[in-house]
Amino acid sequence: MASTTSELTIDRAKLEGSIASAKKSLLDFQQSDGHWVFELEADATIPAEYVLMRHFLAEPVDAELEAKIANYLRRIQGAHGGWPLVHDGPFDMSATVKAYFALKMIGDDIDAPHMKRAREAALERGGAINANVFTRFLLSMFGVTTWRSVPVLPVEIMHLPAWFPFHLNKMSYWARTTVVTLIVLAAKKARAKNPKGVGIDELFLQDPRTIGTLARAPHQNRGWFAFFTAIDKLLRAAEPYFPKKFRQSAIDKAVAFFEERLNGEDGIGAIFPPMANAVMVYDVLGYPEDYPPRAVQRRGIDKLLVIHEHEAYCQPCVSPVWDTALTAHAMLETGGEDTFAQAKRGLDWLVPRQELEVKGDWADKRPDLRPGGWAFQYNNAHYPDLDDTAVVMMAMDRARRQTGTKDYDQAIDRGKEWILGMQSSDGGFAAFDVDNHYHYLNNIPFSDHGALLDPPTEDVTARCVSMLAQLGDTVESSKPLADAVAYLRRTQLAEGSWYGRWGLNYIYGTWSVLCALNMAGVNHQDPAMRKAVAWLYSIQNEDGGWGEDAVSYRLDYKGFEGAPSTASQSAWALLALMAAGEADNPAVERGMRYLMATQNEKGLWDEARYTATGFPRVFYLRYHGYSKFFPLWALARFRNLQSTNSRTVGVGM
């Protein structure tokens, strides 16, 4: 490790210029009402599913839009011939099947070079039989495979009591909203209109209509999987004999469930998969296109489109609350009256978006708790999340510290009350739920993705610790805070890092936790802090930055998986090190030099790699804002710490 102190050799004028340039460009992205929202890009599956949804519904072909989506899909095809889940990532069968299907539906010739390469790549890897369960449901609806290829999801689960081992409330919010729409499609054995009659039999090594249910996924326990597979067989045999009235009442209950959570044009769960499913459910049930809930959902889906001059894609959701809160933090760190005024405009925009009335699905475990959280999207009242809530509150607290304003006191108090009420029994905090520990559910045949649950995680717990400590709680005075810090100590890995559930991966988790431990008053010489600091130095790239690959999430964990440096991951590492008292370390200065050297002519950073996580190993995200506000935040913090006698970070992030 480098020596722990050094004279600052970065030219201060250049540092100030770098900060000013980034700040100016970031302010240019601010919306007229004060908030920020940046593009949120996933992989090929979402734009492909958008195209296929339109053909499921037999909507009029929008040739210009389809051509732009096709351009996007062709551009992100991997060198291996298929489509990856992340930039430059390995071949993924499900992404490849959906992208190929969408391109063929749009009109690409199957003998075109890019289609031939994709087909050969899929067949070399066993063919589309190896696609995941969601892809199989899609293929069943298009008649490529039969309903025997997917697990039985009886809609009658809507009638199960809450104590039953398999209940909607035992799933995560994203699974709950997706399943409640998918089970109606499965009950009706939905069939796509598919006016062009397009299929993809050529992606299989066998007749796709002979394919049975899925094989056991690597994360699934043999015994549990065998047990649930036996149940699946029993349900398959019994399903034709379920009483029709009982089935219809279950369908009615499912529709009522998701209609209560439609959120206007923001959609059920405010995420693409259940929104698309809901529109298809309305179609299958015979509701006309102008039926208001169907029409509103359909408009909401088109609001997820990002359309550029030559390309277009569909986002999985939008992230205005997250983007606004994090950008506000970067602005507050940057300083200056004008910058503060713009940050405050963003915070003022956030105030009315706090949910104070609706008791969402989280209230199943906490029925007496008052609402008080923020959701990730514009509107998602039933599903606020703790991560957004904590980040918003810390930004508001920073603003009131600076000016003494009382504007945010009530919002902060209600947010804190809600987060404290959402602590799980192990001391940790999850994103949306409490004590969502039903790990046996990840062994059902439907859960080949292993993402059915929302248990506590290190990164969300760290964010809640940071917030509580920033608001003045201490380990000595607050049992919830003490329990959460103990959770973080227990979950540190042997090499010194922490897992990052919602950002990629150990760099993100370690940044989150070091900020939290610092704010909670843990001594910088504490062994946990020292171990984490040493680990961060050990993985710094030669160029001074940090990078991590998505393969870090592999089930057979082998430790950190390095990758080319990115601006956002470098910023996380630098913010983590500064929180641990390392502002004077030469390695930190090297990191700052990396950020300054890679800044583009607009004052921002180019970042093609994906650095965020939807579901580990299954679904990743590229927040277009991450490479804009995180590097500015790190540079401004470095400048601020170097400008004072103290090297201690006094805020939670």
XYZ file of C-alpha atoms in Angstrom:
653
model
C 0.000 0.000 0.000
C 1.152 3.559 -0.684
C 2.205 5.809 2.167
C -0.676 7.333 4.016
C 0.173 11.000 3.537
C 1.420 13.184 0.713
C 1.644 16.772 -0.408
C -1.176 17.674 -2.764
C 0.304 17.964 -6.249
C -2.903 18.328 -8.254
C -3.098 21.826 -9.682
C -5.892 23.514 -7.748
C -6.930 25.690 -10.663
C -7.313 22.608 -12.872
C -9.277 20.848 -10.146
C -11.606 23.837 -9.813
C -11.968 23.965 -13.590
C -12.851 20.294 -13.713
C -15.486 20.745 -11.021
C -16.937 23.859 -12.627
C -17.188 22.209 -16.048
C -18.934 19.132 -14.671
C -21.289 21.243 -12.578
C -22.306 23.407 -15.538
C -23.085 20.391 -17.705
C -24.998 18.655 -14.934
C -27.109 21.749 -14.338
C -27.993 21.754 -18.037
C -29.829 18.470 -17.484
C -32.133 19.939 -14.828
C -35.805 19.909 -15.822
C -37.870 23.079 -15.776
C -39.605 22.070 -12.525
C -36.299 21.441 -10.750
C -35.837 17.681 -10.946
C -33.319 15.547 -12.793
C -33.974 12.332 -14.686
C -31.496 10.464 -16.866
C -31.846 7.544 -19.225
C -31.971 4.109 -17.585
C -30.784 1.406 -19.936
C -31.056 -2.349 -19.462
C -30.175 -5.082 -21.963
C -31.740 -6.195 -25.239
C -34.656 -7.942 -23.554
C -36.751 -4.863 -22.720
C -36.773 -3.275 -26.210
C -37.257 -6.750 -27.710
C -40.226 -7.416 -25.436
C -41.669 -4.042 -26.378
C -41.624 -5.010 -30.073
C -43.087 -8.436 -29.338
C -45.827 -6.930 -27.154
C -46.960 -4.776 -30.065
C -47.185 -7.842 -32.291
C -48.919 -9.833 -29.550
C -51.602 -7.142 -29.596
C -51.549 -6.805 -33.416
C -51.008 -3.080 -33.131
C -50.388 -1.130 -36.352
C -46.750 -1.398 -37.320
C -44.729 1.736 -36.591
C -42.043 1.123 -39.192
C -39.913 4.122 -38.215
C -39.852 3.192 -34.532
C -39.187 -0.477 -35.259
C -36.318 0.460 -37.564
C -34.724 2.516 -34.800
C -35.150 -0.283 -32.258
C -33.630 -2.704 -34.776
C -30.628 -0.387 -35.177
C -30.180 -0.383 -31.412
C -30.431 -4.168 -31.138
C -27.960 -4.727 -33.950
C -25.470 -2.301 -32.407
C -25.422 -3.995 -29.011
C -25.027 -7.518 -30.428
C -21.930 -9.107 -28.923
C -18.800 -10.260 -30.709
C -19.820 -13.818 -29.760
C -22.870 -13.485 -32.006
C -25.484 -13.301 -29.294
C -26.635 -10.619 -26.931
C -25.118 -10.037 -23.473
C -26.657 -8.702 -20.275
C -23.988 -6.000 -19.970
C -21.701 -4.082 -22.288
C -19.048 -6.474 -23.648
C -20.536 -9.241 -21.495
C -20.754 -12.979 -22.221
C -23.459 -14.573 -24.348
C -26.883 -14.800 -22.706
C -29.417 -17.233 -24.156
C -32.595 -15.426 -23.122
C -31.418 -12.020 -24.308
C -30.331 -13.604 -27.583
C -33.624 -15.426 -28.154
C -35.682 -12.284 -27.505
C -33.471 -9.981 -29.569
C -33.410 -12.437 -32.495
C -37.195 -12.906 -32.276
C -37.789 -9.136 -32.235
C -35.474 -8.529 -35.188
C -37.143 -11.294 -37.166
C -40.537 -9.834 -36.252
C -39.374 -6.422 -37.465
C -38.371 -7.991 -40.759
C -34.670 -8.870 -40.618
C -33.824 -11.745 -42.947
C -32.776 -14.820 -40.989
C -29.925 -15.279 -43.467
C -28.563 -11.790 -42.840
C -25.049 -12.055 -41.377
C -26.008 -10.767 -37.914
C -28.995 -13.127 -37.694
C -26.967 -16.094 -38.881
C -24.266 -15.362 -36.302
C -26.885 -15.124 -33.531
C -28.557 -18.352 -34.580
C -25.280 -20.255 -34.780
C -24.209 -18.911 -31.392
C -27.489 -20.043 -29.824
C -27.393 -23.505 -31.388
C -23.759 -24.015 -30.380
C -24.904 -23.524 -26.779
C -27.755 -26.009 -26.910
C -30.421 -23.800 -28.449
C -33.356 -21.836 -27.071
C -34.415 -24.691 -24.791
C -31.871 -23.159 -22.412
C -33.700 -19.833 -22.192
C -35.076 -18.790 -18.808
C -38.601 -19.143 -17.495
C -39.793 -15.671 -18.529
C -38.602 -16.279 -22.087
C -40.420 -19.609 -22.106
C -43.663 -17.934 -21.037
C -43.251 -15.492 -23.902
C -42.561 -18.285 -26.387
C -45.591 -20.209 -25.100
C -47.814 -17.198 -25.729
C -46.492 -16.981 -29.280
C -47.055 -20.696 -29.836
C -43.371 -21.458 -30.364
C -43.433 -23.755 -27.338
C -46.427 -25.164 -25.487
C -47.625 -24.408 -21.968
C -46.020 -27.702 -20.913
C -42.648 -25.933 -21.160
C -43.385 -23.628 -18.224
C -44.204 -24.261 -14.562
C -47.840 -24.244 -13.536
C -48.787 -20.912 -11.983
C -52.428 -21.387 -11.003
C -54.281 -18.113 -10.714
C -56.021 -19.649 -7.715
C -53.043 -18.614 -5.594
C -54.965 -15.341 -5.296
C -57.252 -17.165 -2.843
C -54.484 -18.538 -0.623
C -54.345 -17.274 2.974
C -51.386 -15.144 4.053
C -49.970 -17.947 6.215
C -49.653 -20.298 3.238
C -45.997 -21.060 2.281
C -46.564 -19.805 -1.269
C -48.240 -16.416 -1.098
C -47.827 -13.211 -3.103
C -46.779 -11.277 -0.014
C -43.851 -13.632 0.505
C -42.355 -12.521 -2.823
C -40.511 -9.300 -3.575
C -42.470 -6.389 -4.956
C -41.096 -6.820 -8.469
C -41.950 -10.520 -8.486
C -45.372 -9.876 -6.940
C -46.447 -7.379 -9.583
C -45.084 -9.507 -12.410
C -46.586 -12.767 -11.162
C -50.043 -11.352 -10.473
C -50.350 -10.365 -14.129
C -48.579 -13.421 -15.528
C -50.857 -15.891 -13.725
C -53.870 -14.457 -15.543
C -52.132 -14.886 -18.893
C -51.242 -18.449 -17.897
C -54.790 -19.225 -16.728
C -56.219 -18.052 -20.055
C -53.435 -19.785 -22.007
C -52.926 -16.466 -23.753
C -52.093 -16.582 -27.442
C -50.457 -13.750 -29.332
C -52.296 -12.402 -32.358
C -48.944 -12.262 -34.204
C -50.376 -11.156 -37.578
C -47.143 -11.969 -39.413
C -47.125 -15.513 -38.026
C -43.444 -15.232 -37.096
C -41.824 -18.038 -35.111
C -38.277 -19.012 -34.198
C -38.209 -22.803 -34.451
C -34.772 -22.496 -36.051
C -33.279 -21.553 -32.673
C -34.013 -25.024 -31.286
C -32.183 -28.298 -31.749
C -35.470 -30.150 -31.257
C -39.135 -29.585 -32.014
C -39.895 -26.778 -29.544
C -43.424 -28.102 -29.024
C -42.023 -31.234 -27.399
C -40.114 -29.386 -24.699
C -41.000 -30.050 -21.075
C -40.381 -28.025 -17.942
C -37.120 -26.442 -16.902
C -34.109 -28.189 -15.480
C -32.862 -27.280 -12.012
C -31.005 -23.972 -11.917
C -27.516 -23.843 -10.336
C -28.732 -21.954 -7.259
C -31.540 -24.411 -6.521
C -31.281 -27.112 -3.871
C -31.803 -30.620 -5.274
C -34.192 -31.724 -2.556
C -36.300 -28.581 -2.539
C -36.404 -28.504 -6.334
C -37.519 -32.133 -6.498
C -40.241 -31.402 -3.942
C -41.568 -28.398 -5.836
C -41.292 -30.217 -9.159
C -43.534 -32.954 -7.764
C -46.044 -30.305 -6.698
C -45.858 -28.803 -10.189
C -46.737 -32.188 -11.706
C -49.704 -32.579 -9.371
C -50.958 -29.097 -10.227
C -50.565 -29.784 -13.939
C -52.694 -32.913 -13.618
C -55.305 -31.218 -11.457
C -55.544 -27.844 -13.211
C -58.082 -28.891 -15.877
C -60.470 -29.887 -13.096
C -60.324 -26.651 -11.097
C -63.882 -25.251 -10.747
C -64.540 -22.579 -13.379
C -66.252 -20.227 -10.937
C -63.333 -20.511 -8.520
C -60.909 -19.766 -11.349
C -62.925 -16.799 -12.566
C -63.124 -15.321 -9.098
C -59.342 -15.695 -8.798
C -58.884 -13.897 -12.123
C -61.177 -11.138 -10.917
C -59.156 -10.866 -7.713
C -55.876 -10.665 -9.643
C -57.227 -7.925 -11.898
C -58.511 -6.011 -8.871
C -55.080 -6.358 -7.244
C -53.175 -4.846 -10.128
C -55.815 -2.240 -10.969
C -55.424 -0.845 -7.457
C -51.705 -0.424 -8.201
C -51.785 0.978 -11.739
C -50.320 4.383 -10.790
C -51.863 6.055 -13.829
C -49.423 6.267 -16.710
C -46.608 5.200 -14.400
C -48.043 1.689 -14.446
C -48.333 -1.262 -12.094
C -45.164 -1.347 -10.046
C -43.902 1.401 -12.385
C -41.747 -1.230 -14.152
C -42.065 -2.522 -17.709
C -42.710 -6.280 -17.281
C -45.954 -6.086 -15.253
C -47.065 -3.032 -17.251
C -46.748 -4.977 -20.514
C -48.371 -8.032 -18.928
C -51.295 -5.925 -17.713
C -52.010 -4.584 -21.206
C -51.892 -8.127 -22.590
C -54.199 -9.322 -19.782
C -56.774 -6.694 -20.742
C -56.511 -7.809 -24.354
C -56.912 -11.497 -23.504
C -59.886 -10.753 -21.244
C -61.589 -8.859 -24.041
C -61.277 -5.293 -22.785
C -61.185 -2.868 -25.745
C -58.205 -0.654 -26.475
C -60.081 2.410 -25.219
C -60.931 0.829 -21.840
C -59.426 3.540 -19.607
C -57.080 1.420 -17.444
C -55.797 -0.408 -20.531
C -55.366 2.788 -22.526
C -53.552 4.534 -19.673
C -51.184 1.584 -19.176
C -50.450 1.476 -22.869
C -49.586 5.179 -22.946
C -47.400 4.661 -19.901
C -45.364 2.010 -21.694
C -44.625 4.374 -24.567
C -43.403 6.940 -22.039
C -40.566 4.504 -21.271
C -39.242 4.793 -24.827
C -36.012 6.660 -25.509
C -36.026 7.750 -29.134
C -32.936 9.255 -30.737
C -32.254 10.200 -34.338
C -31.152 6.758 -35.479
C -31.865 4.448 -32.530
C -34.541 3.787 -29.934
C -34.949 1.514 -26.943
C -37.382 0.939 -24.097
C -36.337 1.575 -20.496
C -37.310 -0.901 -17.750
C -38.528 2.050 -15.673
C -37.556 5.637 -14.935
C -35.487 6.927 -12.026
C -36.370 10.585 -11.291
C -36.379 10.417 -7.483
C -33.081 8.556 -7.335
C -31.468 10.795 -9.950
C -32.713 13.990 -8.327
C -31.621 13.036 -4.815
C -28.143 11.923 -5.871
C -27.638 14.936 -8.125
C -28.685 17.177 -5.235
C -25.975 15.569 -3.088
C -23.379 16.269 -5.795
C -24.569 19.861 -6.092
C -24.515 20.407 -2.336
C -20.985 19.012 -2.226
C -19.935 21.315 -5.053
C -21.047 24.401 -3.147
C -21.854 27.961 -4.110
C -25.057 29.935 -3.694
C -26.291 29.410 -7.242
C -25.577 25.684 -7.063
C -27.352 25.422 -3.725
C -30.381 27.185 -5.165
C -30.639 24.613 -7.966
C -30.156 21.720 -5.552
C -32.933 23.135 -3.398
C -35.234 23.304 -6.415
C -34.673 19.589 -6.821
C -35.319 18.918 -3.135
C -38.475 21.049 -3.213
C -39.664 18.939 -6.150
C -39.149 15.831 -4.011
C -41.176 17.020 -1.002
C -44.691 16.327 -2.379
C -43.559 12.968 -3.738
C -43.210 11.535 -0.269
C -45.965 8.964 0.259
C -47.909 9.917 3.381
C -51.292 8.286 2.738
C -51.098 4.891 1.023
C -50.130 1.882 3.095
C -48.456 -0.230 0.465
C -47.716 -3.935 0.364
C -45.055 -3.406 3.039
C -47.905 -2.882 5.540
C -48.615 -6.617 5.457
C -45.740 -6.933 7.953
C -46.095 -3.473 9.508
C -49.834 -2.708 9.610
C -49.545 -0.041 12.304
C -46.678 1.871 10.688
C -47.443 5.236 9.095
C -46.295 5.703 5.477
C -43.405 8.071 4.912
C -41.162 6.828 2.119
C -40.259 7.874 -1.397
C -40.514 5.631 -4.438
C -37.886 5.380 -7.157
C -40.187 6.530 -9.967
C -42.561 9.469 -10.436
C -45.474 7.551 -8.936
C -45.401 4.169 -7.216
C -47.380 4.688 -4.014
C -47.622 1.030 -2.994
C -43.874 0.472 -3.344
C -41.676 3.160 -1.758
C -38.156 2.003 -1.050
C -35.772 2.533 1.817
C -32.744 3.336 -0.330
C -34.375 6.290 -2.089
C -35.939 7.455 1.153
C -32.646 7.506 3.047
C -30.805 9.281 0.220
C -33.535 11.925 -0.112
C -33.555 12.558 3.634
C -29.786 12.962 3.839
C -29.834 15.516 1.023
C -32.654 17.441 2.705
C -30.795 17.358 6.010
C -27.665 18.724 4.333
C -29.701 21.582 2.894
C -31.281 22.492 6.223
C -27.893 22.354 7.947
C -26.549 24.837 5.450
C -29.331 27.412 5.737
C -31.269 26.533 8.867
C -34.410 26.095 6.786
C -37.338 24.273 8.377
C -38.814 23.364 4.982
C -37.839 19.705 5.232
C -38.294 18.968 8.934
C -41.650 17.240 8.634
C -40.608 15.185 5.619
C -37.434 14.036 7.365
C -39.275 13.122 10.559
C -41.859 11.023 8.709
C -39.189 9.358 6.603
C -37.166 8.412 9.652
C -40.247 7.010 11.387
C -41.020 4.834 8.369
C -37.470 3.544 7.907
C -37.107 2.656 11.595
C -40.349 0.716 11.341
C -39.028 -1.211 8.328
C -35.972 -2.724 10.028
C -35.784 -6.497 9.735
C -35.230 -8.780 12.714
C -31.560 -9.411 11.848
C -30.779 -5.691 12.115
C -30.577 -5.174 8.376
C -32.790 -3.257 5.973
C -34.171 -4.446 2.646
C -35.238 -2.312 -0.304
C -39.030 -2.678 -0.083
C -40.022 -5.265 2.511
C -39.450 -6.492 6.051
C -38.073 -9.950 6.927
C -38.492 -11.233 3.373
C -36.410 -14.327 4.145
C -38.459 -17.075 2.422
C -35.448 -18.508 0.630
C -37.159 -21.821 -0.091
C -39.211 -19.984 -2.738
C -36.125 -19.575 -4.907
C -36.280 -23.358 -5.369
C -39.643 -23.437 -7.124
C -39.373 -24.188 -10.860
C -40.575 -20.664 -11.672
C -37.609 -19.101 -9.831
C -34.776 -20.155 -12.119
C -33.626 -16.540 -11.926
C -33.203 -16.721 -8.130
C -34.587 -13.202 -7.693
C -37.937 -13.857 -6.065
C -37.102 -12.265 -2.714
C -36.105 -8.951 -1.126
C -34.018 -9.793 1.956
C -31.923 -7.235 3.850
C -28.716 -6.251 2.082
C -25.491 -4.571 3.043
C -25.866 -1.560 0.736
C -29.414 -0.629 1.762
C -28.595 -1.237 5.427
C -25.560 1.021 5.075
C -27.677 3.772 3.549
C -30.106 3.596 6.462
C -27.231 3.648 8.960
C -25.792 6.709 7.210
C -29.129 8.480 7.399
C -29.810 7.675 11.050
C -26.313 8.691 12.110
C -26.400 11.889 10.049
C -29.629 12.805 11.827
C -27.867 12.429 15.177
C -28.535 8.873 16.312
C -25.595 7.035 17.875
C -24.782 3.417 18.524
C -25.042 4.171 22.242
C -28.410 5.932 22.071
C -30.183 3.960 19.343
C -30.692 0.198 19.387
C -31.849 0.157 15.737
C -28.625 1.849 14.711
C -26.512 -0.437 16.900
C -28.234 -3.511 15.446
C -27.694 -2.250 11.902
C -23.999 -1.556 12.498
C -23.652 -5.053 13.979
C -25.298 -6.432 10.810
C -22.694 -4.615 8.704
C -19.839 -5.950 10.791
C -21.184 -9.522 10.407
C -21.485 -9.268 6.657
C -17.983 -8.031 5.867
C -16.217 -10.558 3.650
C -12.861 -12.100 4.452
C -10.896 -9.868 2.088
C -12.483 -6.736 3.572
C -15.219 -5.871 1.093
C -19.013 -5.837 1.315
C -21.497 -7.197 -1.193
C -23.426 -4.665 -3.284
C -26.922 -5.827 -4.185
C -28.079 -2.768 -6.134
C -24.783 -1.536 -7.586
C -21.952 -3.396 -9.184
C -20.777 -4.917 -6.819
C -18.163 -5.097 -4.065
C -16.906 -1.584 -4.843
C -20.472 -0.313 -4.496
C -21.145 -2.245 -1.310
C -17.856 -1.208 0.265
C -18.447 2.450 -0.593
C -21.892 2.278 0.984
C -20.660 0.641 4.197
C -17.537 2.752 4.735
C -19.657 5.899 4.460
C -22.060 4.420 7.005
C -19.412 3.307 9.493
C -17.716 6.685 9.314
C -20.978 8.497 9.986
C -21.813 6.094 12.816
C -18.604 7.082 14.559
C -16.536 3.960 13.950
C -12.859 4.848 14.371
C -10.932 4.990 11.115
C -8.345 2.684 12.655
C -10.973 0.059 13.428
C -9.920 -3.303 11.913
C -13.037 -3.450 9.746
C -12.248 -0.045 8.265
C -8.553 -0.841 7.777
C -9.320 -4.113 6.070
C -11.758 -2.448 3.661
C -9.325 0.364 2.879
C -6.519 -2.093 2.150
C -8.830 -4.038 -0.155
C -9.786 -0.921 -2.123
C -6.132 -0.009 -2.625
C -5.334 -3.552 -3.725
C -7.831 -3.440 -6.602
C -6.961 0.015 -7.976
C -6.176 -0.154 -11.691
C -2.898 1.045 -13.194
C -4.619 4.082 -14.688
C -5.636 5.228 -11.205
C -9.291 4.283 -11.537
C -11.405 1.376 -10.384
C -13.601 -1.044 -12.309
C -15.505 -4.239 -11.587
C -17.148 -6.775 -13.855
C -20.650 -8.183 -13.477
C -19.180 -11.679 -13.229
C -18.430 -10.760 -9.600
C -21.956 -11.970 -8.899
C -21.107 -15.560 -9.864
C -22.572 -18.229 -7.607
C -19.179 -19.878 -7.147
C -17.756 -16.730 -5.575
C -14.061 -16.377 -6.226
C -13.582 -12.800 -5.068
C -13.390 -9.497 -6.876
C -13.476 -9.589 -10.686
C -11.628 -6.607 -12.113
C -12.591 -4.658 -15.207
C -11.509 -1.492 -17.040
C -11.924 1.633 -14.942
C -15.214 3.495 -15.016
C -15.952 6.975 -13.745
C -18.797 5.903 -11.467
C -16.997 2.966 -9.838
C -13.865 5.077 -9.417
C -15.949 7.764 -7.723
C -17.447 5.198 -5.325
C -14.007 3.924 -4.380
C -12.719 7.456 -3.838
C -15.727 8.522 -1.775
C -15.271 5.362 0.305
C -11.599 6.027 0.928
C -12.205 9.645 1.861
C -14.936 8.539 4.294
C -12.325 6.277 5.890
C -9.913 9.171 6.421
C -7.715 8.564 3.384
C -8.007 11.932 1.640
C -4.222 12.487 1.780
C -3.229 9.121 0.369
C -1.359 9.273 -2.974
C -3.637 6.556 -4.335
C -6.614 8.848 -3.798
C -4.831 11.608 -5.677
C -4.137 9.146 -8.510
C -7.839 8.413 -8.611
C -8.649 12.103 -8.848
C -6.158 12.452 -11.684
C -7.901 9.593 -13.466
C -11.253 11.384 -13.206
C -9.809 14.669 -14.424
C -7.966 13.010 -17.308
C -11.010 11.133 -18.575
C -13.405 14.085 -18.458
C -14.800 14.820 -21.926
C -15.128 18.162 -23.667
C -18.555 18.697 -22.106
C -17.118 18.286 -18.635
C -18.723 14.873 -18.090
C -17.574 11.277 -18.473
C -18.264 8.630 -21.104
C -19.255 5.285 -19.625
C -20.474 2.412 -21.765
C -20.103 -0.262 -19.094
C -23.004 -1.219 -16.835
C -22.361 -0.445 -13.171
C -25.756 -1.089 -11.559
C -27.783 -4.167 -10.760
C -31.398 -5.141 -11.179
C -31.082 -8.834 -10.323
C -27.621 -10.364 -9.816
C -26.635 -12.683 -12.678
C -29.914 -11.953 -14.483
C -30.514 -8.255 -15.104
C -28.192 -5.256 -15.009
C -28.629 -1.523 -15.466
C -26.753 1.395 -16.933
C -27.760 4.613 -15.212
C -26.761 7.355 -17.625
C -26.603 9.771 -14.694
C -24.019 7.805 -12.715
C -21.117 8.970 -14.874
C -22.316 12.555 -14.512
C -22.959 13.162 -10.816
C -20.769 10.636 -8.972
C -17.415 11.835 -10.413
C -18.334 15.467 -9.728
C -19.271 14.496 -6.183
C -15.882 12.816 -5.617
C -13.878 15.693 -7.091
C -15.770 18.263 -5.038
C -15.342 16.276 -1.844
C -11.617 15.947 -2.434
C -11.359 19.694 -3.013
C -13.390 20.400 0.114
C -11.355 18.101 2.359
C -8.100 19.551 1.068
C -9.370 23.046 1.811
C -9.882 22.463 5.546
C -7.778 21.369 8.481
C -10.096 18.394 9.022
C -10.014 15.353 6.777
C -13.216 13.922 8.254
C -16.335 13.509 6.141
C -19.225 14.873 8.194
C -22.167 13.568 6.193
C -23.565 10.114 5.516
C -22.689 9.873 1.827
